[in-house]
PDB file of C-alpha atoms in Angstrom:
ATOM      1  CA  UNK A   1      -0.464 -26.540 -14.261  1.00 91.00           C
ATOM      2  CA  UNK A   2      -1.256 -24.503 -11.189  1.00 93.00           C
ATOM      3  CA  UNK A   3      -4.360 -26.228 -10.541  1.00 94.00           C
ATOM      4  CA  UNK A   4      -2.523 -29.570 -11.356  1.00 94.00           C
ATOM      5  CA  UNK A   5       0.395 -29.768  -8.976  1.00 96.00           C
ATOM      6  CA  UNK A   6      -1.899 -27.575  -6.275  1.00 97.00           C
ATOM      7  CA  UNK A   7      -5.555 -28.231  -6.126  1.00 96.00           C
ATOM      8  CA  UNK A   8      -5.977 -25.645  -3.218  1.00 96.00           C
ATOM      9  CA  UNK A   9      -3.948 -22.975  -3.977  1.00 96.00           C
ATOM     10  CA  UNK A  10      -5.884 -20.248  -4.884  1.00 95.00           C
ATOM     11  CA  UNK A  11      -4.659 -18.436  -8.244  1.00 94.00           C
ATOM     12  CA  UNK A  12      -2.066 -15.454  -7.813  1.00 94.00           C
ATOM     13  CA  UNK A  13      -3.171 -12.229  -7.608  1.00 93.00           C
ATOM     14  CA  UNK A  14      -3.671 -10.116 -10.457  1.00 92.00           C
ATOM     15  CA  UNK A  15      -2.140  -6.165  -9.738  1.00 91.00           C
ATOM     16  CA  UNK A  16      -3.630  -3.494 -10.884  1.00 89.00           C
ATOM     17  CA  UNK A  17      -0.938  -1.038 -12.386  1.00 84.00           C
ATOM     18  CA  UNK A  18      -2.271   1.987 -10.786  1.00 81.00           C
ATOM     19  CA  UNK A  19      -3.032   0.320  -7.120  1.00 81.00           C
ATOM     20  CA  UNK A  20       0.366   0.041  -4.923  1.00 80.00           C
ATOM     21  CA  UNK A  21      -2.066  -2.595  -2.282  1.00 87.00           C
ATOM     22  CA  UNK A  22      -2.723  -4.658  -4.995  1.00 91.00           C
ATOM     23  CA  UNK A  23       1.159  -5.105  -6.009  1.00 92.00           C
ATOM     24  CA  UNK A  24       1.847  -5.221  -2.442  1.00 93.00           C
ATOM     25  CA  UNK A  25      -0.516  -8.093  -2.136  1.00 94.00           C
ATOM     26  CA  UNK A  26       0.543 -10.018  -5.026  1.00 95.00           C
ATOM     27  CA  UNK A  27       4.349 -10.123  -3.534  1.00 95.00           C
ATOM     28  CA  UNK A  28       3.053 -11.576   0.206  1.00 95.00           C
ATOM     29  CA  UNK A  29       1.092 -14.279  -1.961  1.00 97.00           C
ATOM     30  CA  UNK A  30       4.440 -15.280  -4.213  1.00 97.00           C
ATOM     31  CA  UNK A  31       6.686 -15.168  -0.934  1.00 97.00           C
ATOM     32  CA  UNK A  32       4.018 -17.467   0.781  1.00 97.00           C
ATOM     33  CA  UNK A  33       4.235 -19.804  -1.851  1.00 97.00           C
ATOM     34  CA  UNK A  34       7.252 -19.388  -3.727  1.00 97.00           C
ATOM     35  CA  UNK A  35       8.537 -22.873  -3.900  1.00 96.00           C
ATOM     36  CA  UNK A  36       5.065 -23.884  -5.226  1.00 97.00           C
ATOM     37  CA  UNK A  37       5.028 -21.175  -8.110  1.00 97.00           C
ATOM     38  CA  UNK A  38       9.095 -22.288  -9.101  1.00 96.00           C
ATOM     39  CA  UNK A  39       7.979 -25.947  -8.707  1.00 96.00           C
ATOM     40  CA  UNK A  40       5.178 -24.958 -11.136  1.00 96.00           C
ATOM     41  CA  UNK A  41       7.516 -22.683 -13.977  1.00 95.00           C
ATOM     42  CA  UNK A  42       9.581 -25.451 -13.639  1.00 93.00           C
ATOM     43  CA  UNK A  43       7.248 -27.992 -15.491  1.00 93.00           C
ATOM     44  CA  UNK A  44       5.895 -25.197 -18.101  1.00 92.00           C
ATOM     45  CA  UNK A  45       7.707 -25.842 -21.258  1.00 86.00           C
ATOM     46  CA  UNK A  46       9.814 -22.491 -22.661  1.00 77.00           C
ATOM     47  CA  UNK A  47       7.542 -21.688 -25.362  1.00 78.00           C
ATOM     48  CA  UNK A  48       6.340 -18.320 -24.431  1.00 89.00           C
ATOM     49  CA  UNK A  49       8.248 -14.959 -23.339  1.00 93.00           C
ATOM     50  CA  UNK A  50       5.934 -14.814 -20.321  1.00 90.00           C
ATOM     51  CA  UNK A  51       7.210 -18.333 -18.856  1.00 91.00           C
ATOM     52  CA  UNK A  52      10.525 -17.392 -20.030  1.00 92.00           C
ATOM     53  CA  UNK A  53      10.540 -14.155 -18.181  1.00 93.00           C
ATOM     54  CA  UNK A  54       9.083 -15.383 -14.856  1.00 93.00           C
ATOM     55  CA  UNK A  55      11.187 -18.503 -14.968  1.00 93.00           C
ATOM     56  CA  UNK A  56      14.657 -16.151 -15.041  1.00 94.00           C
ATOM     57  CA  UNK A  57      12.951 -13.581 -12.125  1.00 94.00           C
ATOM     58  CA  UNK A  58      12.847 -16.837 -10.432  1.00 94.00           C
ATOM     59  CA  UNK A  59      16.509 -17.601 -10.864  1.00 93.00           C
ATOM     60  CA  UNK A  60      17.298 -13.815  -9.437  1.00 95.00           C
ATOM     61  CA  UNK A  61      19.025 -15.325  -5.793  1.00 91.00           C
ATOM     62  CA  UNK A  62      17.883 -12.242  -4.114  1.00 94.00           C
ATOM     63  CA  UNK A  63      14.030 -12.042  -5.048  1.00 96.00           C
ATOM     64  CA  UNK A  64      12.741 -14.571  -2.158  1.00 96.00           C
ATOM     65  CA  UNK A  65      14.830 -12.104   0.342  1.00 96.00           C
ATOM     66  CA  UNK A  66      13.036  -9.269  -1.340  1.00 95.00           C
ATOM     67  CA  UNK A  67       9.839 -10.665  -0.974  1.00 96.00           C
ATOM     68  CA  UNK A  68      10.560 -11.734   2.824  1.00 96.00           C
ATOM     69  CA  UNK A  69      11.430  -8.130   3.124  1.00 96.00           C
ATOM     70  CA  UNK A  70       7.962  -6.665   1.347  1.00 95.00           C
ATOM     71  CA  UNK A  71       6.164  -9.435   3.179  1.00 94.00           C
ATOM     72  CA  UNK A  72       7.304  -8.445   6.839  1.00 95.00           C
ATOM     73  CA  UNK A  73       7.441  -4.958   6.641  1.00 95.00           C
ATOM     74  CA  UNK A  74       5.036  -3.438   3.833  1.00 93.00           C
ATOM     75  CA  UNK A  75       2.049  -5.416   3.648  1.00 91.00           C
ATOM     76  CA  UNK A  76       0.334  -3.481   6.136  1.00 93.00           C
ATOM     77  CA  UNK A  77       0.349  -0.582   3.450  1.00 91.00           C
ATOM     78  CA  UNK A  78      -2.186  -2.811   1.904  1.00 90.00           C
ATOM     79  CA  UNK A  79      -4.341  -2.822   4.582  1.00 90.00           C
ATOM     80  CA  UNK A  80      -3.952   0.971   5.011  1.00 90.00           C
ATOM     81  CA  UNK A  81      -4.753   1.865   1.700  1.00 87.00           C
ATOM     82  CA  UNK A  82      -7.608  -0.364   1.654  1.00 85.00           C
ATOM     83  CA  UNK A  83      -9.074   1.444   4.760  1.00 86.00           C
ATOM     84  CA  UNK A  84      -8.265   4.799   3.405  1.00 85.00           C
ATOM     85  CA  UNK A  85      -9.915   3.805   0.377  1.00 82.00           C
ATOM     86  CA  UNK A  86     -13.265   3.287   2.333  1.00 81.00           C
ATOM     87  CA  UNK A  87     -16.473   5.695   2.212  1.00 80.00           C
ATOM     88  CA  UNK A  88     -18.109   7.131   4.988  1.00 82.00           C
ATOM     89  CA  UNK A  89     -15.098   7.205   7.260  1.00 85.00           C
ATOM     90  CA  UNK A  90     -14.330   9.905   9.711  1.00 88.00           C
ATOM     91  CA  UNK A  91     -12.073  12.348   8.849  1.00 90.00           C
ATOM     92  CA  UNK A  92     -10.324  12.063  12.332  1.00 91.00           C
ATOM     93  CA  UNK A  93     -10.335   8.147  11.659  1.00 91.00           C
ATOM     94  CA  UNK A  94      -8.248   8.714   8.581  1.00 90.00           C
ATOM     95  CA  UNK A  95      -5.907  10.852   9.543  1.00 92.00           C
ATOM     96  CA  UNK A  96      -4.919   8.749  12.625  1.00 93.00           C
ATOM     97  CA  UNK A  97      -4.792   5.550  10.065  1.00 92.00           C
ATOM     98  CA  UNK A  98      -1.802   7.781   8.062  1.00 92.00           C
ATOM     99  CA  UNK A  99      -0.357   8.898  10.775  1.00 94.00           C
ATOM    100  CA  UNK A 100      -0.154   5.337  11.780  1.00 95.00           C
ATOM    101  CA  UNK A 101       1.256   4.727   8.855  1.00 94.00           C
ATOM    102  CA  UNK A 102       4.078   7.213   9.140  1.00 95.00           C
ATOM    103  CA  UNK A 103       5.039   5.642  12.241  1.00 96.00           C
ATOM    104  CA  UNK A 104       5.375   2.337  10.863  1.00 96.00           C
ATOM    105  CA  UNK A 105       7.008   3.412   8.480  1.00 95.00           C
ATOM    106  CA  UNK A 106       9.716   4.886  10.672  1.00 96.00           C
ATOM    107  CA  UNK A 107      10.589   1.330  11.963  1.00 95.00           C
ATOM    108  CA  UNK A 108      10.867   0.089   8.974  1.00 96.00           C
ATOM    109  CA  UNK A 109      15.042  -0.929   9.251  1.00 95.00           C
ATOM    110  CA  UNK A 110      17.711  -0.928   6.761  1.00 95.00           C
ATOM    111  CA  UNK A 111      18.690   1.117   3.316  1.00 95.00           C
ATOM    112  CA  UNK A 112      14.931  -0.005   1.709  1.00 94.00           C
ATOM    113  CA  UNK A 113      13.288   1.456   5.071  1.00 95.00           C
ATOM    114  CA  UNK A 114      15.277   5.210   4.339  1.00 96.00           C
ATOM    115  CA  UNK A 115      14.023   4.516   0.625  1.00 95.00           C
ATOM    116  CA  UNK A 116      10.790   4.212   1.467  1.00 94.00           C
ATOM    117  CA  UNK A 117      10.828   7.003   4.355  1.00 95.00           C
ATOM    118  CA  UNK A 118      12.133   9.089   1.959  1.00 95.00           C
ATOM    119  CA  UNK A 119       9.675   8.618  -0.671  1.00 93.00           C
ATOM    120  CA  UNK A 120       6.749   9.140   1.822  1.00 92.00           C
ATOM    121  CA  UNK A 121       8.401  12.272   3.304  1.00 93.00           C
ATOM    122  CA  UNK A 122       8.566  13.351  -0.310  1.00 94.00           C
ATOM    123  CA  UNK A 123       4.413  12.822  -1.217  1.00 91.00           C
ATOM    124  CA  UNK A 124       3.234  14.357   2.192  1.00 91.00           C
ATOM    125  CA  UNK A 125       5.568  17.587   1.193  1.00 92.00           C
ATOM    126  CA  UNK A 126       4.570  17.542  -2.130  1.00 92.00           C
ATOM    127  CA  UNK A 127       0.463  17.844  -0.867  1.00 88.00           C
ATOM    128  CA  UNK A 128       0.221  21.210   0.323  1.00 83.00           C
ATOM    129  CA  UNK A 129      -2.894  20.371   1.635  1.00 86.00           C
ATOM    130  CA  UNK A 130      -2.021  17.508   4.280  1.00 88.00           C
ATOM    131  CA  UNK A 131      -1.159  19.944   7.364  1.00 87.00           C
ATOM    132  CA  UNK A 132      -4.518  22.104   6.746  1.00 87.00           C
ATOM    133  CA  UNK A 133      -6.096  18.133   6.907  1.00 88.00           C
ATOM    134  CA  UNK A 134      -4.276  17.478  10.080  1.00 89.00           C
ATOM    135  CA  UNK A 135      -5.408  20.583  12.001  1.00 88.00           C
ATOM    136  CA  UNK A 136      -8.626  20.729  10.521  1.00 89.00           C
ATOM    137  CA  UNK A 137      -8.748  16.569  12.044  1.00 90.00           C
ATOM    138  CA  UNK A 138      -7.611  18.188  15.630  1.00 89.00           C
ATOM    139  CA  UNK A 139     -10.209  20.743  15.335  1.00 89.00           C
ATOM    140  CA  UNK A 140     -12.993  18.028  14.774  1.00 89.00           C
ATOM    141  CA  UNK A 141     -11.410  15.471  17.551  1.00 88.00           C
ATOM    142  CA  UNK A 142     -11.266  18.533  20.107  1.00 85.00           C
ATOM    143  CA  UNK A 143      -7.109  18.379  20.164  1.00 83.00           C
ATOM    144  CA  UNK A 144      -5.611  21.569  21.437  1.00 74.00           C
ATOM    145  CA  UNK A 145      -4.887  23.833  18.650  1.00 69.00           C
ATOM    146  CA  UNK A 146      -2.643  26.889  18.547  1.00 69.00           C
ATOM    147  CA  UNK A 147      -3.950  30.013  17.334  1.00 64.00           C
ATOM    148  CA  UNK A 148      -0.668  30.022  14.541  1.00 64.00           C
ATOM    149  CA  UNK A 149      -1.825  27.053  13.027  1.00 64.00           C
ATOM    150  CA  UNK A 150      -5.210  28.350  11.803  1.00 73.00           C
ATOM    151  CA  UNK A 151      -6.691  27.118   8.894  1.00 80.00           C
ATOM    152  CA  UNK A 152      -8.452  29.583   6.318  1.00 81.00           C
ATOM    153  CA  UNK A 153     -12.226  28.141   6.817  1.00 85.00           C
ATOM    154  CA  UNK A 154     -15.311  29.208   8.211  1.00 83.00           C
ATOM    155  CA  UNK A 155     -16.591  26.921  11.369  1.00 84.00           C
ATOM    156  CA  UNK A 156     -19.460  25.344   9.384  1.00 85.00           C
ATOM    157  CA  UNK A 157     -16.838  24.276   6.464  1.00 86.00           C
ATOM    158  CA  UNK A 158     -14.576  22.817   9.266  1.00 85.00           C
ATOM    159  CA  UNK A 159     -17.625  20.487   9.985  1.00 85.00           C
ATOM    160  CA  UNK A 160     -18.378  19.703   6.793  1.00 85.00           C
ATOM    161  CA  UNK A 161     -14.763  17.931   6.909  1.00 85.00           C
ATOM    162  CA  UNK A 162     -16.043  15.516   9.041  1.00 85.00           C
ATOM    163  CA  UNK A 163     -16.458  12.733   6.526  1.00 78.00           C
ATOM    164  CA  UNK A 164     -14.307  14.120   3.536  1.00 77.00           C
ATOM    165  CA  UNK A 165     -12.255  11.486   2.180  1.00 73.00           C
ATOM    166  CA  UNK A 166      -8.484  12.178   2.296  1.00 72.00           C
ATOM    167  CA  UNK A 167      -7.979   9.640  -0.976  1.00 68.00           C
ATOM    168  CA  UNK A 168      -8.741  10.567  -4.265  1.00 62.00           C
ATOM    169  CA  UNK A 169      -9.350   6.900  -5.257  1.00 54.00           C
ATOM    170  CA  UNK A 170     -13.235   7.266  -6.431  1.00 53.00           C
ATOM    171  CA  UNK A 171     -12.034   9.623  -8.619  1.00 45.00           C
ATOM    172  CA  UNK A 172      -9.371   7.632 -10.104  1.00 49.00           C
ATOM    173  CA  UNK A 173     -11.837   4.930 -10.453  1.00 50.00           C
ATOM    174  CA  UNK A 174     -14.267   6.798 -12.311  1.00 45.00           C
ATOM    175  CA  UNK A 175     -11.330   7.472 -15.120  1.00 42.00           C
TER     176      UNK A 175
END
């Protein structure tokens, strides 16, 4: 029906459970065409509990405001997890690309922007091992560091950081 009523609009997105970019992109594609995708439920007859359930999501008054809000302030996650995801990257390159994260995140506005904040507050405490990345990333770039914030390797292991990935996503993949 898709196909039908929109010869050139490319089929939605499928999201991967496990891959927040993917689920991120999938919501920017129904905001950008959400009155196509309704138009289209509409003429798909109530047979199955699939049509049934996306027909009443569409019927929710606030979901096109949600998506406006995902669509404006969160798809760049997508893009940063994508990047982070790449091999062969600089450590230093990495690092900067979360910590540009975190500051987007910061202007994110309103009681979803705390609820995000707080959830990304929460990961980075939760990995011990985020701060010893940081200063290890200052080391490499040349960035002052004080003698308090040592980290517990040898110089040659502090170069061999240089192009560790700070993602476990190969991993994952591999499972």
């Amino acid at each position: 029906m898709l196909k039908d009523l929109y010869p050139d609009l490319c089929l939605p997105p499928e999201p991967i459970l496990t891959r927040w970019g993917t689920w991120l992109e999938a919501a920017q594609y129904y905001y950008e065409n959400y009155n196509k995708i309704k138009n289209v439920l509409s003429h798909l007859e109530d047979e199955a509990v699939a049509i049934n359930t996306a027909k009443s999501l569409f019927e929710k008054p606030n979901l096109r405001n949600d998506l406006a809000f995902i669509s404006d302030n969160c798809v760049f996650l997508a893009q940063a997890i994508t990047q982070l995801e790449s091999q062969n990257v600089r450590l230093t390159e990495n690092v900067s690309n979360v910590k540009k994260v975190i500051e987007m995140v910061e202007g994110i506005p309103g009681s979803k922007g705390d609820l995000i904040r707080s959830k990304l507050v929460e990961v980075l405490s939760k990995n011990k091992g985020w701060e010893t990345i940081c200063q290890i990333s200052d080391i490499i770039s040349g960035t002052e560091v004080t003698s308090e914030h040592r980290v517990p390797f040898t110089t040659n292991e502090i170069t061999s950081f240089s192009k560790a990935p700070v993602t476990s996503v190969d991993v994952a993949t591999i499972f």
